[in-house]
CSV table of C-alpha atoms in Angstrom, one decimal:
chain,number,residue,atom,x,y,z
A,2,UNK,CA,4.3,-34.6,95.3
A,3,UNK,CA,2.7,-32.3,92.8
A,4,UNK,CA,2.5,-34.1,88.9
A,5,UNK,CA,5.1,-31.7,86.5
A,6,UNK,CA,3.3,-30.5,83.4
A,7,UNK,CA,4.2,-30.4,80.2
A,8,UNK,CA,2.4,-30.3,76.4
A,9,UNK,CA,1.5,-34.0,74.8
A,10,UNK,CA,2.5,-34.6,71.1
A,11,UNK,CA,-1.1,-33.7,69.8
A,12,UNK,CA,-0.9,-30.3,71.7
A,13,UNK,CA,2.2,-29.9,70.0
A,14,UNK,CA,0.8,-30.6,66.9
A,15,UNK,CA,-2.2,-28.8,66.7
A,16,UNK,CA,-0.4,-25.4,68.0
A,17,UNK,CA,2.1,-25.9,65.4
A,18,UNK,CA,-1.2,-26.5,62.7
A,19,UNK,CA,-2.9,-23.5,64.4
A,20,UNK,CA,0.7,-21.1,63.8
A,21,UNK,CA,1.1,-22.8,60.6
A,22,UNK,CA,-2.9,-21.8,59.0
A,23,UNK,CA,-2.4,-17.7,61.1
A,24,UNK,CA,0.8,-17.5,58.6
A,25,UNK,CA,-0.5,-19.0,55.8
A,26,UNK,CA,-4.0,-16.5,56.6
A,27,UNK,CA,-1.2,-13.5,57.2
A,28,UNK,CA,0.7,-14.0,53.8
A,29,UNK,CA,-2.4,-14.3,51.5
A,30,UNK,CA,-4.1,-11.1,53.4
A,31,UNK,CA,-0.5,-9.2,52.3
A,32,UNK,CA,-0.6,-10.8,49.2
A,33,UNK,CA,-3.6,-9.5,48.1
A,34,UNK,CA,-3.2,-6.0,49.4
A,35,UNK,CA,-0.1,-5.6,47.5
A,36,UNK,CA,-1.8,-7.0,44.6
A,37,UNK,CA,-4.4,-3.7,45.2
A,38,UNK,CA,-1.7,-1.5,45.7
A,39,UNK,CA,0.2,-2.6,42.2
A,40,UNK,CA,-3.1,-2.8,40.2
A,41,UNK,CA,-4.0,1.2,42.0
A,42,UNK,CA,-0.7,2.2,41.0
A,43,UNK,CA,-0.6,0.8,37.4
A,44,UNK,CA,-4.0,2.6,37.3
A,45,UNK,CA,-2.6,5.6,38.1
A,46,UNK,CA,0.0,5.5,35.9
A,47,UNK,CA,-2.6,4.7,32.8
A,48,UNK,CA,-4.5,7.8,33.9
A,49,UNK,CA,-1.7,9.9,33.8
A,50,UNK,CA,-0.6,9.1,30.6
A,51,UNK,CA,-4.1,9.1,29.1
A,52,UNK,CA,-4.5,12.7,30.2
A,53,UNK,CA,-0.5,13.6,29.1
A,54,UNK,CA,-1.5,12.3,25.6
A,55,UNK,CA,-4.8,14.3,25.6
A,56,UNK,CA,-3.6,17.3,26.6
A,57,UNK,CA,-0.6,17.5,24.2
A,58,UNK,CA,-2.7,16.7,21.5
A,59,UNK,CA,-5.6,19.3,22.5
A,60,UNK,CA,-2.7,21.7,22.6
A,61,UNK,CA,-0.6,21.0,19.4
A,62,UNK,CA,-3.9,21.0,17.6
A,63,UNK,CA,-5.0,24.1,19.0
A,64,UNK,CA,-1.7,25.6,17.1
A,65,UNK,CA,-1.9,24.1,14.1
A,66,UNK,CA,-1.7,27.1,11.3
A,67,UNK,CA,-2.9,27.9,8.0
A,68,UNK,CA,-0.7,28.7,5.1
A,69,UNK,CA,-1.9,30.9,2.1
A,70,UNK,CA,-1.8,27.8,-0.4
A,71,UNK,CA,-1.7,25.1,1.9
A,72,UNK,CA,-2.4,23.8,5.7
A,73,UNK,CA,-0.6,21.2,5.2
A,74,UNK,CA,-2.4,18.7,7.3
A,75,UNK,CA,-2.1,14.5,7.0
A,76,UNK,CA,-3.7,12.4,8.3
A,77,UNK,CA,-4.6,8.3,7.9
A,78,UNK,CA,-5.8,5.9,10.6
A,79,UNK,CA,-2.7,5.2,12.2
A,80,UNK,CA,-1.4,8.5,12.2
A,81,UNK,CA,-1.8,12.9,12.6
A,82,UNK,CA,0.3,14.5,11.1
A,83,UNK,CA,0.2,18.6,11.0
A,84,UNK,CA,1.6,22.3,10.6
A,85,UNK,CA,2.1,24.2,14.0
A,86,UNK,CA,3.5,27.4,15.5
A,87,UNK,CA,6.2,26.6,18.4
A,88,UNK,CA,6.1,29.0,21.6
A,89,UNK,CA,9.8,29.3,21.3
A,90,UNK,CA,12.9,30.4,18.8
A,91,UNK,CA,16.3,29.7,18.5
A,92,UNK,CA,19.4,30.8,17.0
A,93,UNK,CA,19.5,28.0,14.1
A,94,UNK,CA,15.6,28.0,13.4
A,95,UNK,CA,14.4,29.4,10.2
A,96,UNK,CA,11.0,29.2,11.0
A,97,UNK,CA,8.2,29.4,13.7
A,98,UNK,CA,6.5,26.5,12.3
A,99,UNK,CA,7.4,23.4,13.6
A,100,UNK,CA,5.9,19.6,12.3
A,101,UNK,CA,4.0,17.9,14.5
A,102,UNK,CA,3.0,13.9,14.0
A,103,UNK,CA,1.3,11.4,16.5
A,104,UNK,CA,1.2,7.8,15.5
A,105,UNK,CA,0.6,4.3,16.4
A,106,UNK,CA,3.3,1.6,16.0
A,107,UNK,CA,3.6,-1.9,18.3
A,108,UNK,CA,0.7,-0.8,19.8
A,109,UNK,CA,1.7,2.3,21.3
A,110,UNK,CA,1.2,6.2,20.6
A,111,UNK,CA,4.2,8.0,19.8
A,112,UNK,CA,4.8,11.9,19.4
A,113,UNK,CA,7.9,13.3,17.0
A,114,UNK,CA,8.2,16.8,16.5
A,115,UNK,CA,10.2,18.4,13.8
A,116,UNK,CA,11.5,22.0,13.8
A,117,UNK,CA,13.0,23.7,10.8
A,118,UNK,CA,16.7,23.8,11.0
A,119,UNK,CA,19.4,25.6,9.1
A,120,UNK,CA,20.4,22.0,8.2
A,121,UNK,CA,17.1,20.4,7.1
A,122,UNK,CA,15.1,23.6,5.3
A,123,UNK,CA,14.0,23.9,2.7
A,124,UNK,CA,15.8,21.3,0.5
A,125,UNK,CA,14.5,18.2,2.8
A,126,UNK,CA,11.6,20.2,4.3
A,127,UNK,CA,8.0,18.3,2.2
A,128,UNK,CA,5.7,18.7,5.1
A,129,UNK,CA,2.8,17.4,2.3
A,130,UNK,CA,4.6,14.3,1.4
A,131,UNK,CA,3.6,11.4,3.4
A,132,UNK,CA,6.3,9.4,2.3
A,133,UNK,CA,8.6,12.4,4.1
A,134,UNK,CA,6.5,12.0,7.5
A,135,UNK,CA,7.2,8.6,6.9
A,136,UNK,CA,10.7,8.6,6.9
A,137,UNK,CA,11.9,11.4,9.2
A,138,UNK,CA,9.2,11.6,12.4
A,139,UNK,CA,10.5,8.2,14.0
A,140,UNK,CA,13.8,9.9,14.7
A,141,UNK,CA,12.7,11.3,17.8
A,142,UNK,CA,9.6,10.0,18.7
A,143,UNK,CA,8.5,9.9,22.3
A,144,UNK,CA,5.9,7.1,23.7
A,145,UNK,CA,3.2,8.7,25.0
A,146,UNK,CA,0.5,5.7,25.9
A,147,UNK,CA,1.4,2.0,25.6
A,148,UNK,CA,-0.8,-1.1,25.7
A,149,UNK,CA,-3.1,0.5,22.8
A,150,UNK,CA,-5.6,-1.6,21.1
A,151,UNK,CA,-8.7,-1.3,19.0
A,152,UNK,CA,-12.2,0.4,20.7
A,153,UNK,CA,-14.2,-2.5,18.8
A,154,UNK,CA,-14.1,-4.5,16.1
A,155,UNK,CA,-16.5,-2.3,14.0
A,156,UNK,CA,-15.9,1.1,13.3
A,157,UNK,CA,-12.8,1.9,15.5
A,158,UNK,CA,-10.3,-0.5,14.5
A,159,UNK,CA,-8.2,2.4,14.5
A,160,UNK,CA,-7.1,5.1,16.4
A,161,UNK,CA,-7.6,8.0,14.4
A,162,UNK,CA,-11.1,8.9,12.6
A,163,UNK,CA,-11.9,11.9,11.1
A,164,UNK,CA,-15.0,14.3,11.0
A,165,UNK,CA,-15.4,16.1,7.2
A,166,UNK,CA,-16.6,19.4,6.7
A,167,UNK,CA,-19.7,17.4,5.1
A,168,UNK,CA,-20.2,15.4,8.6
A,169,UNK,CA,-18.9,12.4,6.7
A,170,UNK,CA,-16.8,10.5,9.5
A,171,UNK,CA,-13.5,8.3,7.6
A,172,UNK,CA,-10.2,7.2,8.5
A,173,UNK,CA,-8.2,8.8,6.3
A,174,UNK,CA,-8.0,12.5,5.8
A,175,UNK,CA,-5.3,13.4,3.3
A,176,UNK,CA,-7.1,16.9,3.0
A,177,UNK,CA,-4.0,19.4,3.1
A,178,UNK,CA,-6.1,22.1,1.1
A,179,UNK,CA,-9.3,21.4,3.5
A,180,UNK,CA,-8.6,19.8,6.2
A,181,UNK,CA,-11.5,18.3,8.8
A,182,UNK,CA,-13.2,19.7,11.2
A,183,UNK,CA,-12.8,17.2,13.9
A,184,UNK,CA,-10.5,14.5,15.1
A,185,UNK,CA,-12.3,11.7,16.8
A,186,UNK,CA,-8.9,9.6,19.2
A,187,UNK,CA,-10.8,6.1,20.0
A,188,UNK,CA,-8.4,3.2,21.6
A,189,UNK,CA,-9.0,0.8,24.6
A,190,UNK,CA,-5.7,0.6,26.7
A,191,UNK,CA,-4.5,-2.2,28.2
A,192,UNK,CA,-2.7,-2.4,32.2
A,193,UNK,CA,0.8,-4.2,32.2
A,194,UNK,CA,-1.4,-7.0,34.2
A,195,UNK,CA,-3.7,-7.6,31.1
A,196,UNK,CA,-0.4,-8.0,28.5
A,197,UNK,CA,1.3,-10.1,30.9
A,198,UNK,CA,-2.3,-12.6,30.6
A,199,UNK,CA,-1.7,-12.2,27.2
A,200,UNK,CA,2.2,-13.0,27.0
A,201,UNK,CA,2.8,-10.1,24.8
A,202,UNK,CA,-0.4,-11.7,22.0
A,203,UNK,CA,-3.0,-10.2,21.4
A,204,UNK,CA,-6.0,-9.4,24.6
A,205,UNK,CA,-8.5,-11.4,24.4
A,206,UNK,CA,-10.7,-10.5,27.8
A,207,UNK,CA,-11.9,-7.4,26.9
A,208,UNK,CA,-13.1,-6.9,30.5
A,209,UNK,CA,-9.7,-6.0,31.4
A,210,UNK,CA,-9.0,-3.2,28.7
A,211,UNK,CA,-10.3,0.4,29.0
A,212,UNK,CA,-12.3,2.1,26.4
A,213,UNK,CA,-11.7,5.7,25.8
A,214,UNK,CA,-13.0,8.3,23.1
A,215,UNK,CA,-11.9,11.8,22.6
A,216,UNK,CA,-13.5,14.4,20.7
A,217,UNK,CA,-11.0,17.2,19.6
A,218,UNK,CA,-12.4,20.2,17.5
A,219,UNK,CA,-10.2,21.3,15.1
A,220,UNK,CA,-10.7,25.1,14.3
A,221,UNK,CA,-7.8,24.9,10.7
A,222,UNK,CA,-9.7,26.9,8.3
A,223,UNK,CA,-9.4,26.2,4.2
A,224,UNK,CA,-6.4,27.0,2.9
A,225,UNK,CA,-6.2,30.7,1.7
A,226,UNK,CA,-5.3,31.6,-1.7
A,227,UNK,CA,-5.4,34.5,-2.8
């Protein structure tokens, strides 16, 4: 009669090693493709709101407006603060002028705007006082860009460096009667990834930030008095 076949105990075995190293082969292969996928998207997501903070800023600076004794422009390392027109009215505004600030707190660029109201003009409304930026912007700030840190350890520390009508470059440009010519917006931003290394200190590999710097003209003539 004909011998019945069947699999031995090291068949068994090594089929069940063989399955065991294809899975093991499969789960790392889908493990690292969704590890692409995340790192595209976060990516993605930094370069969209790279070019959102950029392009509000080009734009709210291209507004900002002179005044006949004052342009009332601030501005410090850690923060922009300015005079603009707003493209709309309503009922309760007293004013076309709105103020405009963009600063960095917890590592991350915020935008507040500040239209004159009935309720807050002019008895609260110091546009030239810092300490009045200081203490009203924040109470509708928006995040534009998180996971900001310094473009070296030199000469952009900071965010915010501005270009003098003498070519001098500083940080700080308190120049409401004659403001700058230029606004220099230097940061290196870090992925989720690189602050989740970092459990929330500060970045060490600097391989794994992104350095950007943005030129912005800024076309606010000297005050006119006249």
């Amino acid at each position: 009669h004909s011998r019945s076949t069947a699999f031995t105990l090291l068949e068994m075995l090594v089929a069940t090693a063989v399955f065991l190293l294809m899975i093991v082969m499969l789960l790392q292969l889908s493990s690292g493709l969704m590890s692409n996928a995340n790192r595209t998207d976060e990516n993605l997501k930094i370069d969209q709101d790279i070019r959102t903070l950029f392009d509000l800023m080009r734009r709210d600076l291209s507004q900002a407006r002179i005044g006949t004794n004052q342009n009332q422009f601030y501005g410090t390392s850690t923060q922009v603060s300015f005079v603009s027109s707003t493209s709309r009215l309503k009922t309760n505004y007293v004013s076309d002028q709105r103020l405009v600030t963009y600063y960095l707190e917890n590592n991350t660029i915020y935008r507040a705007v500040i239209e004159p109201t009935i309720t807050n003009y002019p008895t609260v409304w110091d546009p030239l006082n810092p300490g009045w930026w200081s203490k009203n912007v924040k109470t509708n700030a928006e995040a534009l860009l998180e996971g900001v840190y310094p473009y070296d350890t030199n000469d952009y520390q900071n965010p915010f460096m501005y270009v003098l009508r003498n070519g001098t470059v500083t940080n700080t440009a308190t120049a409401a009667t004659n403001p700058p010519s230029g606004l220099v917006v230097a940061v290196s931003v870090a992925g989720k990834r690189a602050i989740a290394r970092s459990g929330g200190g500060p970045i060490t590999d600097t391989t794994k930030l992104r350095q950007l710097k943005y030129d912005i003209e800024l076309n606010i003539p000297p005050a006119f008095n006249p």
